[in-house]
Amino acid sequence: MCSIFPCPTPKAVRFKRRLLSLFSVLFFLIPFSSSAKTDLVMWYSLAGHLGAEVKRLATDFNHSQNDYTVKLVYKGEYIEAITSFAAAFRAKQPPAIVQVFEVGTATMLYPSGIIKPVDELMQEQGFNLPKDHFLPALRAFYSEENRLLAMPFNTSIPVIFYNADALAKAGYSVFPETWDEMEVLAAALRKAGYACAYTTAYPAWVQIESFSAIHGLPMLDAERAVVSYNNPAIIRHLERLKKWQQKHYFEYGGRTSDATVLFTSGRCPLFSQSSGAYNSLSELVSFRLGVAALPLDTQVSSRRYNNVTGGAALWAVAGQKAEVYRGIAAFFAYIAQPNVQQHWHQETGYLPLGISGVYAGLAQESQHPVLRLAQADLMGQQAKQARVNFGPQNQIRAINDEALEAIFSGIKTPAEAVRDAEKHANYALMRFVRITKE
């Protein structure tokens, strides 16, 4: 009996049997791996075109092998990301990899147990990084006792971008090398009809941290846990900028990158910013774009020391499973490949990991103008260290930004602002030492 439904016809029965046979064959033909791909969750903070390049990097790695999948999660700006990471780590739900800006380095190192050092990770998993061929200052920044702690990722240095058409109008074909010479240029630009000559993004990074670094001035004394930038050289430099502001040579544009529009609009022909901004700026401006190293104050030093390294690094997070660590090591080894570095550098404007050794061909082939500046600012092996990875650097930068804002708004003199910043920074350092020792 076929109950209340009509009985299937012989033709339908034969079709059903053939269909089942086909499914059986397909089932055994489909390859099954003994285990699924291991997910590597990575939090990142680059948006727009740069974010698209991060996605491309992850996708290319995922397609290059069959064992691991990098799963990207955008966590907002650097400050938002490191704040979210701290909460996730406390809740024991952190990602496997996190991108952290350079002033978050100490936060990742103290207290111990937050990260898996990169050298240790690579050695345990049987991978090698050509770290001896990394830019010396870059390798040193993310190392402790010659042990690489994080994987440098999007690296930049502070530079001066300039409107080459404006400089030509003022009679210049070569950018000045000193601050005194730049003051003469600023006067010439004003005479040529420009409303201002110079502006800056990230003023605390450029005008205090980078200025200290290239002149060989320490930012802090790690042994005593106090800052050391309340010195005559810094105060004199900030007094110069204040004087320039009064003469309309300099225009303050805010704590982060708000000053960009002052440059791209043509108002201020000189603009200090991260070298990583070159590609995006070249698409925004209608004039010929030039780029030069930050000038020296020869009254402070006639010798140029290593600059600060901006940008961010990738950190392997502690507490991951062995298969996850092997995947992270494979991903870091992939990132370090010269051809991967070449594409990353050309498409983002960030500096490659190195320009010598295995990366020598990259340096020879690259036409990117910031690479020459990196060679001058990051290749030196100087014994005198301009910066130490110690303390709440992100807090200290915010304190210094507040001080600069007070100077350019006329609330405090440079000496008063730096003195107050020193007090606040030393208090932040004291709290940092107390908390990390508990």
CSV table of C-alpha atoms in Angstrom, one decimal:
chain,number,residue,atom,x,y,z
A,1,MET,CA,0.0,0.0,0.0
A,2,CYS,CA,1.1,3.5,-0.6
A,3,SER,CA,-1.2,5.1,2.1
A,4,ILE,CA,-2.7,8.4,1.1
A,5,PHE,CA,0.2,9.3,-1.2
A,6,PRO,CA,0.4,8.0,-4.7
A,7,CYS,CA,2.9,5.2,-5.3
A,8,PRO,CA,6.2,6.2,-7.0
A,9,THR,CA,6.5,5.1,-10.6
A,10,PRO,CA,9.2,2.6,-11.6
A,11,LYS,CA,10.9,5.4,-13.5
A,12,ALA,CA,11.0,7.6,-10.3
A,13,VAL,CA,12.4,4.7,-8.3
A,14,ARG,CA,15.2,4.2,-10.8
A,15,PHE,CA,16.1,7.9,-10.8
A,16,LYS,CA,16.2,8.0,-7.0
A,17,ARG,CA,18.5,5.0,-6.9
A,18,ARG,CA,20.9,6.6,-9.4
A,19,LEU,CA,20.8,9.8,-7.4
A,20,LEU,CA,21.8,8.0,-4.2
A,21,SER,CA,24.6,6.2,-6.0
A,22,LEU,CA,25.9,9.5,-7.3
A,23,PHE,CA,25.9,11.0,-3.8
A,24,SER,CA,27.7,8.0,-2.5
A,25,VAL,CA,30.5,8.4,-5.2
A,26,LEU,CA,30.8,12.1,-4.5
A,27,PHE,CA,31.0,11.5,-0.8
A,28,PHE,CA,34.1,9.3,-1.2
A,29,LEU,CA,35.7,11.5,-3.8
A,30,ILE,CA,35.6,14.7,-1.6
A,31,PRO,CA,38.9,15.0,0.2
A,32,PHE,CA,38.6,15.3,4.0
A,33,SER,CA,41.5,16.6,6.0
A,34,SER,CA,42.2,15.0,9.4
A,35,SER,CA,41.7,18.4,11.0
A,36,ALA,CA,40.2,21.8,10.1
A,37,LYS,CA,42.3,24.9,9.6
A,38,THR,CA,43.4,26.6,12.8
A,39,ASP,CA,42.1,30.1,13.2
A,40,LEU,CA,44.4,32.9,14.2
A,41,VAL,CA,42.4,35.8,15.4
A,42,MET,CA,44.2,39.1,14.8
A,43,TRP,CA,43.0,42.5,16.1
A,44,TYR,CA,44.2,45.5,13.9
A,45,SER,CA,43.8,49.2,13.8
A,46,LEU,CA,44.4,50.4,10.2
A,47,ALA,CA,41.4,51.7,8.2
A,48,GLY,CA,40.8,52.8,4.7
A,49,HIS,CA,43.4,51.9,2.1
A,50,LEU,CA,45.8,50.7,4.7
A,51,GLY,CA,43.1,48.5,6.2
A,52,ALA,CA,42.5,47.0,2.8
A,53,GLU,CA,46.2,46.2,2.5
A,54,VAL,CA,46.1,44.4,5.9
A,55,LYS,CA,43.2,42.3,4.5
A,56,ARG,CA,45.1,41.6,1.4
A,57,LEU,CA,48.1,40.4,3.4
A,58,ALA,CA,46.0,38.1,5.5
A,59,THR,CA,44.1,36.7,2.5
A,60,ASP,CA,47.4,36.0,0.6
A,61,PHE,CA,48.8,34.2,3.7
A,62,ASN,CA,45.6,32.2,4.0
A,63,HIS,CA,45.8,31.1,0.4
A,64,SER,CA,49.6,30.3,0.6
A,65,GLN,CA,49.1,27.3,2.9
A,66,ASN,CA,46.4,24.9,4.1
A,67,ASP,CA,46.8,24.8,7.8
A,68,TYR,CA,45.9,28.3,9.2
A,69,THR,CA,43.4,31.1,8.7
A,70,VAL,CA,44.1,34.6,9.9
A,71,LYS,CA,40.8,36.1,10.9
A,72,LEU,CA,40.9,39.9,11.1
A,73,VAL,CA,38.9,42.0,13.6
A,74,TYR,CA,39.1,45.8,13.3
A,75,LYS,CA,39.2,47.3,16.8
A,76,GLY,CA,39.3,51.0,16.0
A,77,GLU,CA,42.1,53.5,16.6
A,78,TYR,CA,45.2,52.4,18.5
A,79,ILE,CA,44.0,53.7,21.8
A,80,GLU,CA,40.6,52.0,21.5
A,81,ALA,CA,42.3,48.7,20.5
A,82,ILE,CA,44.8,48.5,23.3
A,83,THR,CA,42.0,49.4,25.8
A,84,SER,CA,39.8,46.6,24.4
A,85,PHE,CA,42.8,44.3,24.5
A,86,ALA,CA,43.4,45.0,28.2
A,87,ALA,CA,39.8,44.2,29.0
A,88,ALA,CA,39.8,41.0,26.8
A,89,PHE,CA,43.0,39.8,28.4
A,90,ARG,CA,41.7,40.2,31.9
A,91,ALA,CA,38.5,38.3,30.8
A,92,LYS,CA,40.8,35.6,29.4
A,93,GLN,CA,39.4,36.1,25.9
A,94,PRO,CA,42.2,37.8,24.1
A,95,PRO,CA,43.0,37.4,20.4
A,96,ALA,CA,46.0,35.4,19.2
A,97,ILE,CA,47.7,38.5,17.7
A,98,VAL,CA,47.2,42.2,18.4
A,99,GLN,CA,48.5,45.3,16.6
A,100,VAL,CA,49.8,47.8,19.1
A,101,PHE,CA,51.3,51.3,18.4
A,102,GLU,CA,54.8,52.0,19.4
A,103,VAL,CA,54.0,53.9,22.6
A,104,GLY,CA,52.0,50.9,23.8
A,105,THR,CA,55.2,48.8,24.0
A,106,ALA,CA,55.7,49.1,27.7
A,107,THR,CA,52.0,48.3,28.3
A,108,MET,CA,52.6,45.0,26.6
A,109,LEU,CA,55.7,44.2,28.5
A,110,TYR,CA,54.6,45.1,32.0
A,111,PRO,CA,53.5,43.2,34.0
A,112,SER,CA,55.1,40.1,32.5
A,113,GLY,CA,52.9,37.2,31.1
A,114,ILE,CA,50.9,39.2,28.6
A,115,ILE,CA,52.9,38.3,25.5
A,116,LYS,CA,54.9,35.5,23.9
A,117,PRO,CA,58.3,37.0,22.8
A,118,VAL,CA,58.8,36.6,19.1
A,119,ASP,CA,62.3,35.1,19.4
A,120,GLU,CA,61.1,32.5,21.8
A,121,LEU,CA,58.0,31.8,19.6
A,122,MET,CA,60.0,31.3,16.4
A,123,GLN,CA,62.7,29.2,18.0
A,124,GLU,CA,60.1,26.9,19.6
A,125,GLN,CA,58.2,26.4,16.3
A,126,GLY,CA,61.3,26.0,14.1
A,127,PHE,CA,61.0,29.2,12.1
A,128,ASN,CA,63.7,31.8,11.5
A,129,LEU,CA,63.4,35.5,11.0
A,130,PRO,CA,66.2,37.5,9.2
A,131,LYS,CA,66.2,39.9,12.1
A,132,ASP,CA,69.9,40.7,11.6
A,133,HIS,CA,68.9,42.3,8.4
A,134,PHE,CA,66.1,44.4,10.0
A,135,LEU,CA,66.7,48.2,10.3
A,136,PRO,CA,69.0,48.4,13.3
A,137,ALA,CA,66.9,51.1,15.2
A,138,LEU,CA,63.7,49.2,14.4
A,139,ARG,CA,65.2,45.9,15.8
A,140,ALA,CA,66.5,47.6,18.8
A,141,PHE,CA,63.2,49.3,19.6
A,142,TYR,CA,61.3,46.0,19.8
A,143,SER,CA,64.1,44.1,21.5
A,144,GLU,CA,65.3,43.5,25.1
A,145,GLU,CA,68.7,42.1,25.7
A,146,ASN,CA,69.0,41.4,21.9
A,147,ARG,CA,65.8,39.3,22.1
A,148,LEU,CA,63.0,40.3,19.6
A,149,LEU,CA,59.8,40.7,21.6
A,150,ALA,CA,57.3,41.8,18.9
A,151,MET,CA,57.1,41.6,15.1
A,152,PRO,CA,57.6,45.1,13.5
A,153,PHE,CA,54.7,45.7,11.2
A,154,ASN,CA,53.8,49.1,9.9
A,155,THR,CA,56.9,51.2,10.6
A,156,SER,CA,57.2,54.9,10.0
A,157,ILE,CA,59.4,57.9,10.9
A,158,PRO,CA,58.6,61.5,11.4
A,159,VAL,CA,59.4,63.5,8.2
A,160,ILE,CA,58.7,66.9,6.6
A,161,PHE,CA,56.4,66.9,3.6
A,162,TYR,CA,56.6,70.0,1.5
A,163,ASN,CA,54.9,71.7,-1.4
A,164,ALA,CA,57.6,71.7,-4.0
A,165,ASP,CA,55.8,74.3,-6.1
A,166,ALA,CA,55.7,76.7,-3.2
A,167,LEU,CA,59.4,76.2,-2.5
A,168,ALA,CA,60.2,76.9,-6.2
A,169,LYS,CA,58.1,80.1,-5.9
A,170,ALA,CA,60.2,81.1,-2.9
A,171,GLY,CA,63.4,80.4,-4.8
A,172,TYR,CA,64.2,77.0,-3.3
A,173,SER,CA,65.1,73.7,-5.0
A,174,VAL,CA,66.6,71.9,-2.0
A,175,PHE,CA,65.0,71.6,1.4
A,176,PRO,CA,67.0,73.1,4.4
A,177,GLU,CA,68.9,70.8,6.7
A,178,THR,CA,68.8,72.9,9.9
A,179,TRP,CA,66.1,74.7,11.9
A,180,ASP,CA,67.9,78.0,11.4
A,181,GLU,CA,67.8,77.5,7.6
A,182,MET,CA,64.2,76.5,7.8
A,183,GLU,CA,63.4,79.8,9.5
A,184,VAL,CA,64.8,81.6,6.5
A,185,LEU,CA,62.7,79.5,4.3
A,186,ALA,CA,59.6,80.2,6.4
A,187,ALA,CA,60.2,83.9,6.0
A,188,ALA,CA,60.5,83.5,2.2
A,189,LEU,CA,57.3,81.6,2.0
A,190,ARG,CA,55.4,84.3,3.9
A,191,LYS,CA,56.9,86.9,1.6
A,192,ALA,CA,55.7,84.7,-1.3
A,193,GLY,CA,52.1,85.1,0.0
A,194,TYR,CA,51.4,82.0,2.0
A,195,ALA,CA,49.3,82.5,5.1
A,196,CYS,CA,51.6,80.2,7.1
A,197,ALA,CA,54.7,78.3,6.4
A,198,TYR,CA,54.7,75.3,8.7
A,199,THR,CA,52.3,73.0,10.6
A,200,THR,CA,52.6,69.6,12.2
A,201,ALA,CA,50.7,66.5,12.9
A,202,TYR,CA,51.2,64.6,16.2
A,203,PRO,CA,53.2,67.5,17.7
A,204,ALA,CA,54.3,65.7,20.9
A,205,TRP,CA,55.7,62.8,18.8
A,206,VAL,CA,57.5,65.1,16.3
A,207,GLN,CA,58.5,68.2,18.4
A,208,ILE,CA,59.5,66.4,21.6
A,209,GLU,CA,60.1,62.7,21.0
A,210,SER,CA,61.6,62.9,17.6
A,211,PHE,CA,63.5,66.1,18.3
A,212,SER,CA,65.0,64.5,21.3
A,213,ALA,CA,65.9,61.3,19.4
A,214,ILE,CA,67.7,62.8,16.4
A,215,HIS,CA,69.8,65.0,18.7
A,216,GLY,CA,70.7,62.2,21.1
A,217,LEU,CA,68.7,63.5,24.0
A,218,PRO,CA,67.1,60.9,26.3
A,219,MET,CA,63.4,61.2,26.9
A,220,LEU,CA,63.6,59.5,30.3
A,221,ASP,CA,65.9,58.0,32.9
A,222,ALA,CA,64.6,54.4,33.4
A,223,GLU,CA,66.8,53.7,36.4
A,224,ARG,CA,65.4,56.7,38.3
A,225,ALA,CA,62.0,56.4,36.7
A,226,VAL,CA,61.8,60.1,35.8
A,227,VAL,CA,61.5,62.0,32.5
A,228,SER,CA,64.5,64.0,31.3
A,229,TYR,CA,63.1,66.2,28.5
A,230,ASN,CA,62.8,69.3,30.7
A,231,ASN,CA,66.1,70.6,29.3
A,232,PRO,CA,67.3,73.8,27.6
A,233,ALA,CA,67.3,72.2,24.1
A,234,ILE,CA,63.6,71.3,24.2
A,235,ILE,CA,62.5,74.6,25.8
A,236,ARG,CA,64.5,76.6,23.3
A,237,HIS,CA,63.0,74.6,20.4
A,238,LEU,CA,59.4,75.2,21.7
A,239,GLU,CA,60.2,78.9,22.2
A,240,ARG,CA,61.2,78.9,18.6
A,241,LEU,CA,57.9,77.4,17.5
A,242,LYS,CA,56.0,79.9,19.7
A,243,LYS,CA,57.9,82.8,18.1
A,244,TRP,CA,57.1,81.3,14.6
A,245,GLN,CA,53.5,81.2,15.6
A,246,GLN,CA,53.5,84.9,16.4
A,247,LYS,CA,55.2,85.6,13.1
A,248,HIS,CA,52.7,83.4,11.2
A,249,TYR,CA,55.5,81.0,10.2
A,250,PHE,CA,53.8,78.2,12.2
A,251,GLU,CA,50.2,77.3,12.7
A,252,TYR,CA,49.0,74.8,15.4
A,253,GLY,CA,46.5,72.3,14.0
A,254,GLY,CA,45.7,69.9,16.8
A,255,ARG,CA,47.0,66.9,18.7
A,256,THR,CA,46.7,64.2,16.0
A,257,SER,CA,46.5,64.6,12.2
A,258,ASP,CA,44.0,67.5,12.0
A,259,ALA,CA,46.7,69.7,10.6
A,260,THR,CA,46.7,67.7,7.4
A,261,VAL,CA,44.1,69.9,5.8
A,262,LEU,CA,46.3,73.0,6.4
A,263,PHE,CA,48.9,71.3,4.1
A,264,THR,CA,46.7,69.7,1.5
A,265,SER,CA,44.7,72.9,1.0
A,266,GLY,CA,47.9,74.7,0.2
A,267,ARG,CA,47.7,77.0,3.2
A,268,CYS,CA,50.9,75.8,4.9
A,269,PRO,CA,53.6,74.5,2.5
A,270,LEU,CA,55.6,72.6,5.1
A,271,PHE,CA,54.1,69.8,7.2
A,272,SER,CA,55.7,67.3,9.6
A,273,GLN,CA,53.9,64.0,9.7
A,274,SER,CA,54.5,60.2,9.6
A,275,SER,CA,56.4,58.9,6.6
A,276,GLY,CA,53.5,56.4,6.2
A,277,ALA,CA,51.3,59.3,5.1
A,278,TYR,CA,53.2,59.7,1.8
A,279,ASN,CA,50.9,57.6,-0.4
A,280,SER,CA,47.7,59.1,0.9
A,281,LEU,CA,49.0,62.6,0.7
A,282,SER,CA,50.2,62.2,-2.9
A,283,GLU,CA,46.6,61.3,-3.9
A,284,LEU,CA,45.2,64.3,-2.0
A,285,VAL,CA,47.4,67.2,-3.2
A,286,SER,CA,47.3,69.0,-6.5
A,287,PHE,CA,51.0,70.2,-6.2
A,288,ARG,CA,54.3,68.4,-6.5
A,289,LEU,CA,54.9,66.6,-3.2
A,290,GLY,CA,58.4,66.6,-1.6
A,291,VAL,CA,59.6,64.8,1.5
A,292,ALA,CA,62.7,65.5,3.6
A,293,ALA,CA,64.3,64.6,6.9
A,294,LEU,CA,63.4,66.6,10.0
A,295,PRO,CA,66.0,69.4,10.4
A,296,LEU,CA,68.7,69.5,13.0
A,297,ASP,CA,69.4,72.1,15.6
A,298,THR,CA,73.1,72.4,15.3
A,299,GLN,CA,73.3,74.3,18.6
A,300,VAL,CA,72.2,71.0,20.2
A,301,SER,CA,74.1,68.5,18.1
A,302,SER,CA,76.0,68.5,14.8
A,303,ARG,CA,75.5,64.7,14.6
A,304,ARG,CA,72.3,63.0,13.6
A,305,TYR,CA,71.2,60.1,15.9
A,306,ASN,CA,68.6,57.4,15.1
A,307,ASN,CA,65.1,58.8,14.9
A,308,VAL,CA,62.1,57.3,16.7
A,309,THR,CA,60.2,54.5,15.1
A,310,GLY,CA,56.5,55.2,14.7
A,311,GLY,CA,53.7,52.9,13.6
A,312,ALA,CA,53.0,49.6,15.3
A,313,ALA,CA,54.0,46.0,15.8
A,314,LEU,CA,52.2,42.6,16.0
A,315,TRP,CA,52.3,40.9,19.4
A,316,ALA,CA,51.8,37.2,19.9
A,317,VAL,CA,49.6,36.9,23.0
A,318,ALA,CA,50.4,34.6,25.9
A,319,GLY,CA,48.3,31.6,26.7
A,320,GLN,CA,47.6,30.2,23.2
A,321,LYS,CA,47.5,26.6,22.2
A,322,ALA,CA,50.6,25.0,20.5
A,323,GLU,CA,48.9,24.9,17.1
A,324,VAL,CA,48.0,28.5,17.3
A,325,TYR,CA,51.6,29.5,18.1
A,326,ARG,CA,52.8,27.5,15.2
A,327,GLY,CA,50.4,29.4,13.0
A,328,ILE,CA,51.5,32.7,14.3
A,329,ALA,CA,55.1,31.8,13.7
A,330,ALA,CA,54.3,30.8,10.1
A,331,PHE,CA,52.4,34.1,9.6
A,332,PHE,CA,55.3,36.2,11.0
A,333,ALA,CA,57.8,34.3,8.8
A,334,TYR,CA,55.5,35.0,5.8
A,335,ILE,CA,55.4,38.7,6.6
A,336,ALA,CA,59.2,38.8,6.7
A,337,GLN,CA,59.6,37.5,3.2
A,338,PRO,CA,61.3,40.1,0.9
A,339,ASN,CA,58.6,39.9,-1.8
A,340,VAL,CA,55.9,40.4,0.8
A,341,GLN,CA,57.8,43.3,2.3
A,342,GLN,CA,58.3,44.9,-1.1
A,343,HIS,CA,54.5,44.8,-1.9
A,344,TRP,CA,53.6,46.1,1.6
A,345,HIS,CA,56.1,49.0,1.4
A,346,GLN,CA,55.1,50.1,-2.1
A,347,GLU,CA,51.3,49.9,-1.5
A,348,THR,CA,51.2,51.4,2.0
A,349,GLY,CA,54.2,53.7,2.2
A,350,TYR,CA,55.3,52.1,5.4
A,351,LEU,CA,59.0,51.2,5.7
A,352,PRO,CA,60.1,47.6,4.9
A,353,LEU,CA,61.7,45.6,7.7
A,354,GLY,CA,65.1,46.2,6.2
A,355,ILE,CA,67.1,47.5,3.3
A,356,SER,CA,70.2,45.4,3.5
A,357,GLY,CA,71.0,41.7,3.4
A,358,VAL,CA,68.0,39.7,2.2
A,359,TYR,CA,66.2,43.0,1.7
A,360,ALA,CA,69.0,44.6,-0.4
A,361,GLY,CA,67.2,44.0,-3.7
A,362,LEU,CA,64.1,45.7,-2.3
A,363,ALA,CA,66.1,48.8,-1.6
A,364,GLN,CA,67.6,48.8,-5.1
A,365,GLU,CA,64.3,48.4,-6.8
A,366,SER,CA,62.1,50.7,-4.7
A,367,GLN,CA,61.5,54.2,-6.1
A,368,HIS,CA,59.8,55.2,-2.9
A,369,PRO,CA,61.3,58.5,-1.6
A,370,VAL,CA,61.0,57.7,2.1
A,371,LEU,CA,63.4,54.8,1.8
A,372,ARG,CA,66.4,57.1,1.5
A,373,LEU,CA,65.2,58.9,4.7
A,374,ALA,CA,64.9,55.6,6.5
A,375,GLN,CA,68.5,54.8,5.7
A,376,ALA,CA,69.6,58.1,7.2
A,377,ASP,CA,67.4,58.0,10.3
A,378,LEU,CA,67.3,54.3,11.3
A,379,MET,CA,70.4,52.5,10.0
A,380,GLY,CA,72.9,53.9,12.5
A,381,GLN,CA,74.3,51.7,15.2
A,382,GLN,CA,74.8,54.4,17.8
A,383,ALA,CA,75.7,53.5,21.4
A,384,LYS,CA,73.9,56.5,22.7
A,385,GLN,CA,70.2,55.5,23.1
A,386,ALA,CA,67.7,58.3,22.6
A,387,ARG,CA,64.7,56.3,23.8
A,388,VAL,CA,63.9,53.5,26.3
A,389,ASN,CA,60.9,51.2,26.2
A,390,PHE,CA,59.8,52.0,29.7
A,391,GLY,CA,56.8,53.5,31.4
A,392,PRO,CA,53.4,54.5,30.2
A,393,GLN,CA,54.6,56.1,27.0
A,394,ASN,CA,51.1,56.7,25.6
A,395,GLN,CA,50.2,58.6,28.8
A,396,ILE,CA,53.4,60.7,28.6
A,397,ARG,CA,52.6,61.6,25.0
A,398,ALA,CA,49.2,62.7,26.0
A,399,ILE,CA,50.6,64.8,28.8
A,400,ASN,CA,53.1,66.4,26.3
A,401,ASP,CA,50.3,67.1,23.8
A,402,GLU,CA,48.4,69.0,26.5
A,403,ALA,CA,51.5,71.0,27.3
A,404,LEU,CA,52.0,72.0,23.7
A,405,GLU,CA,48.4,72.9,23.4
A,406,ALA,CA,48.8,75.2,26.4
A,407,ILE,CA,51.8,76.9,24.7
A,408,PHE,CA,50.1,77.5,21.4
A,409,SER,CA,46.9,78.7,23.0
A,410,GLY,CA,48.9,81.3,25.1
A,411,ILE,CA,48.0,79.8,28.5
A,412,LYS,CA,51.6,78.9,29.4
A,413,THR,CA,55.1,79.7,28.4
A,414,PRO,CA,57.2,76.9,27.0
A,415,ALA,CA,59.2,76.7,30.3
A,416,GLU,CA,56.1,76.6,32.4
A,417,ALA,CA,54.4,74.0,30.1
A,418,VAL,CA,57.4,71.7,30.1
A,419,ARG,CA,57.9,72.0,33.8
A,420,ASP,CA,54.3,71.0,34.5
A,421,ALA,CA,54.4,68.2,31.9
A,422,GLU,CA,57.5,66.9,33.7
A,423,LYS,CA,55.6,66.7,37.0
A,424,HIS,CA,52.6,64.9,35.5
A,425,ALA,CA,54.8,62.5,33.6
A,426,ASN,CA,56.9,61.7,36.7
A,427,TYR,CA,53.7,61.0,38.6
A,428,ALA,CA,52.6,58.7,35.8
A,429,LEU,CA,55.9,56.9,35.9
A,430,MET,CA,55.8,56.5,39.7
A,431,ARG,CA,52.3,54.9,39.4
A,432,PHE,CA,53.5,52.7,36.6
A,433,VAL,CA,56.5,51.4,38.7
A,434,ARG,CA,54.3,50.8,41.7
A,435,ILE,CA,51.6,48.9,39.7
A,436,THR,CA,54.0,46.8,37.8
A,437,LYS,CA,55.9,45.7,40.9
A,438,GLU,CA,52.7,44.6,42.7
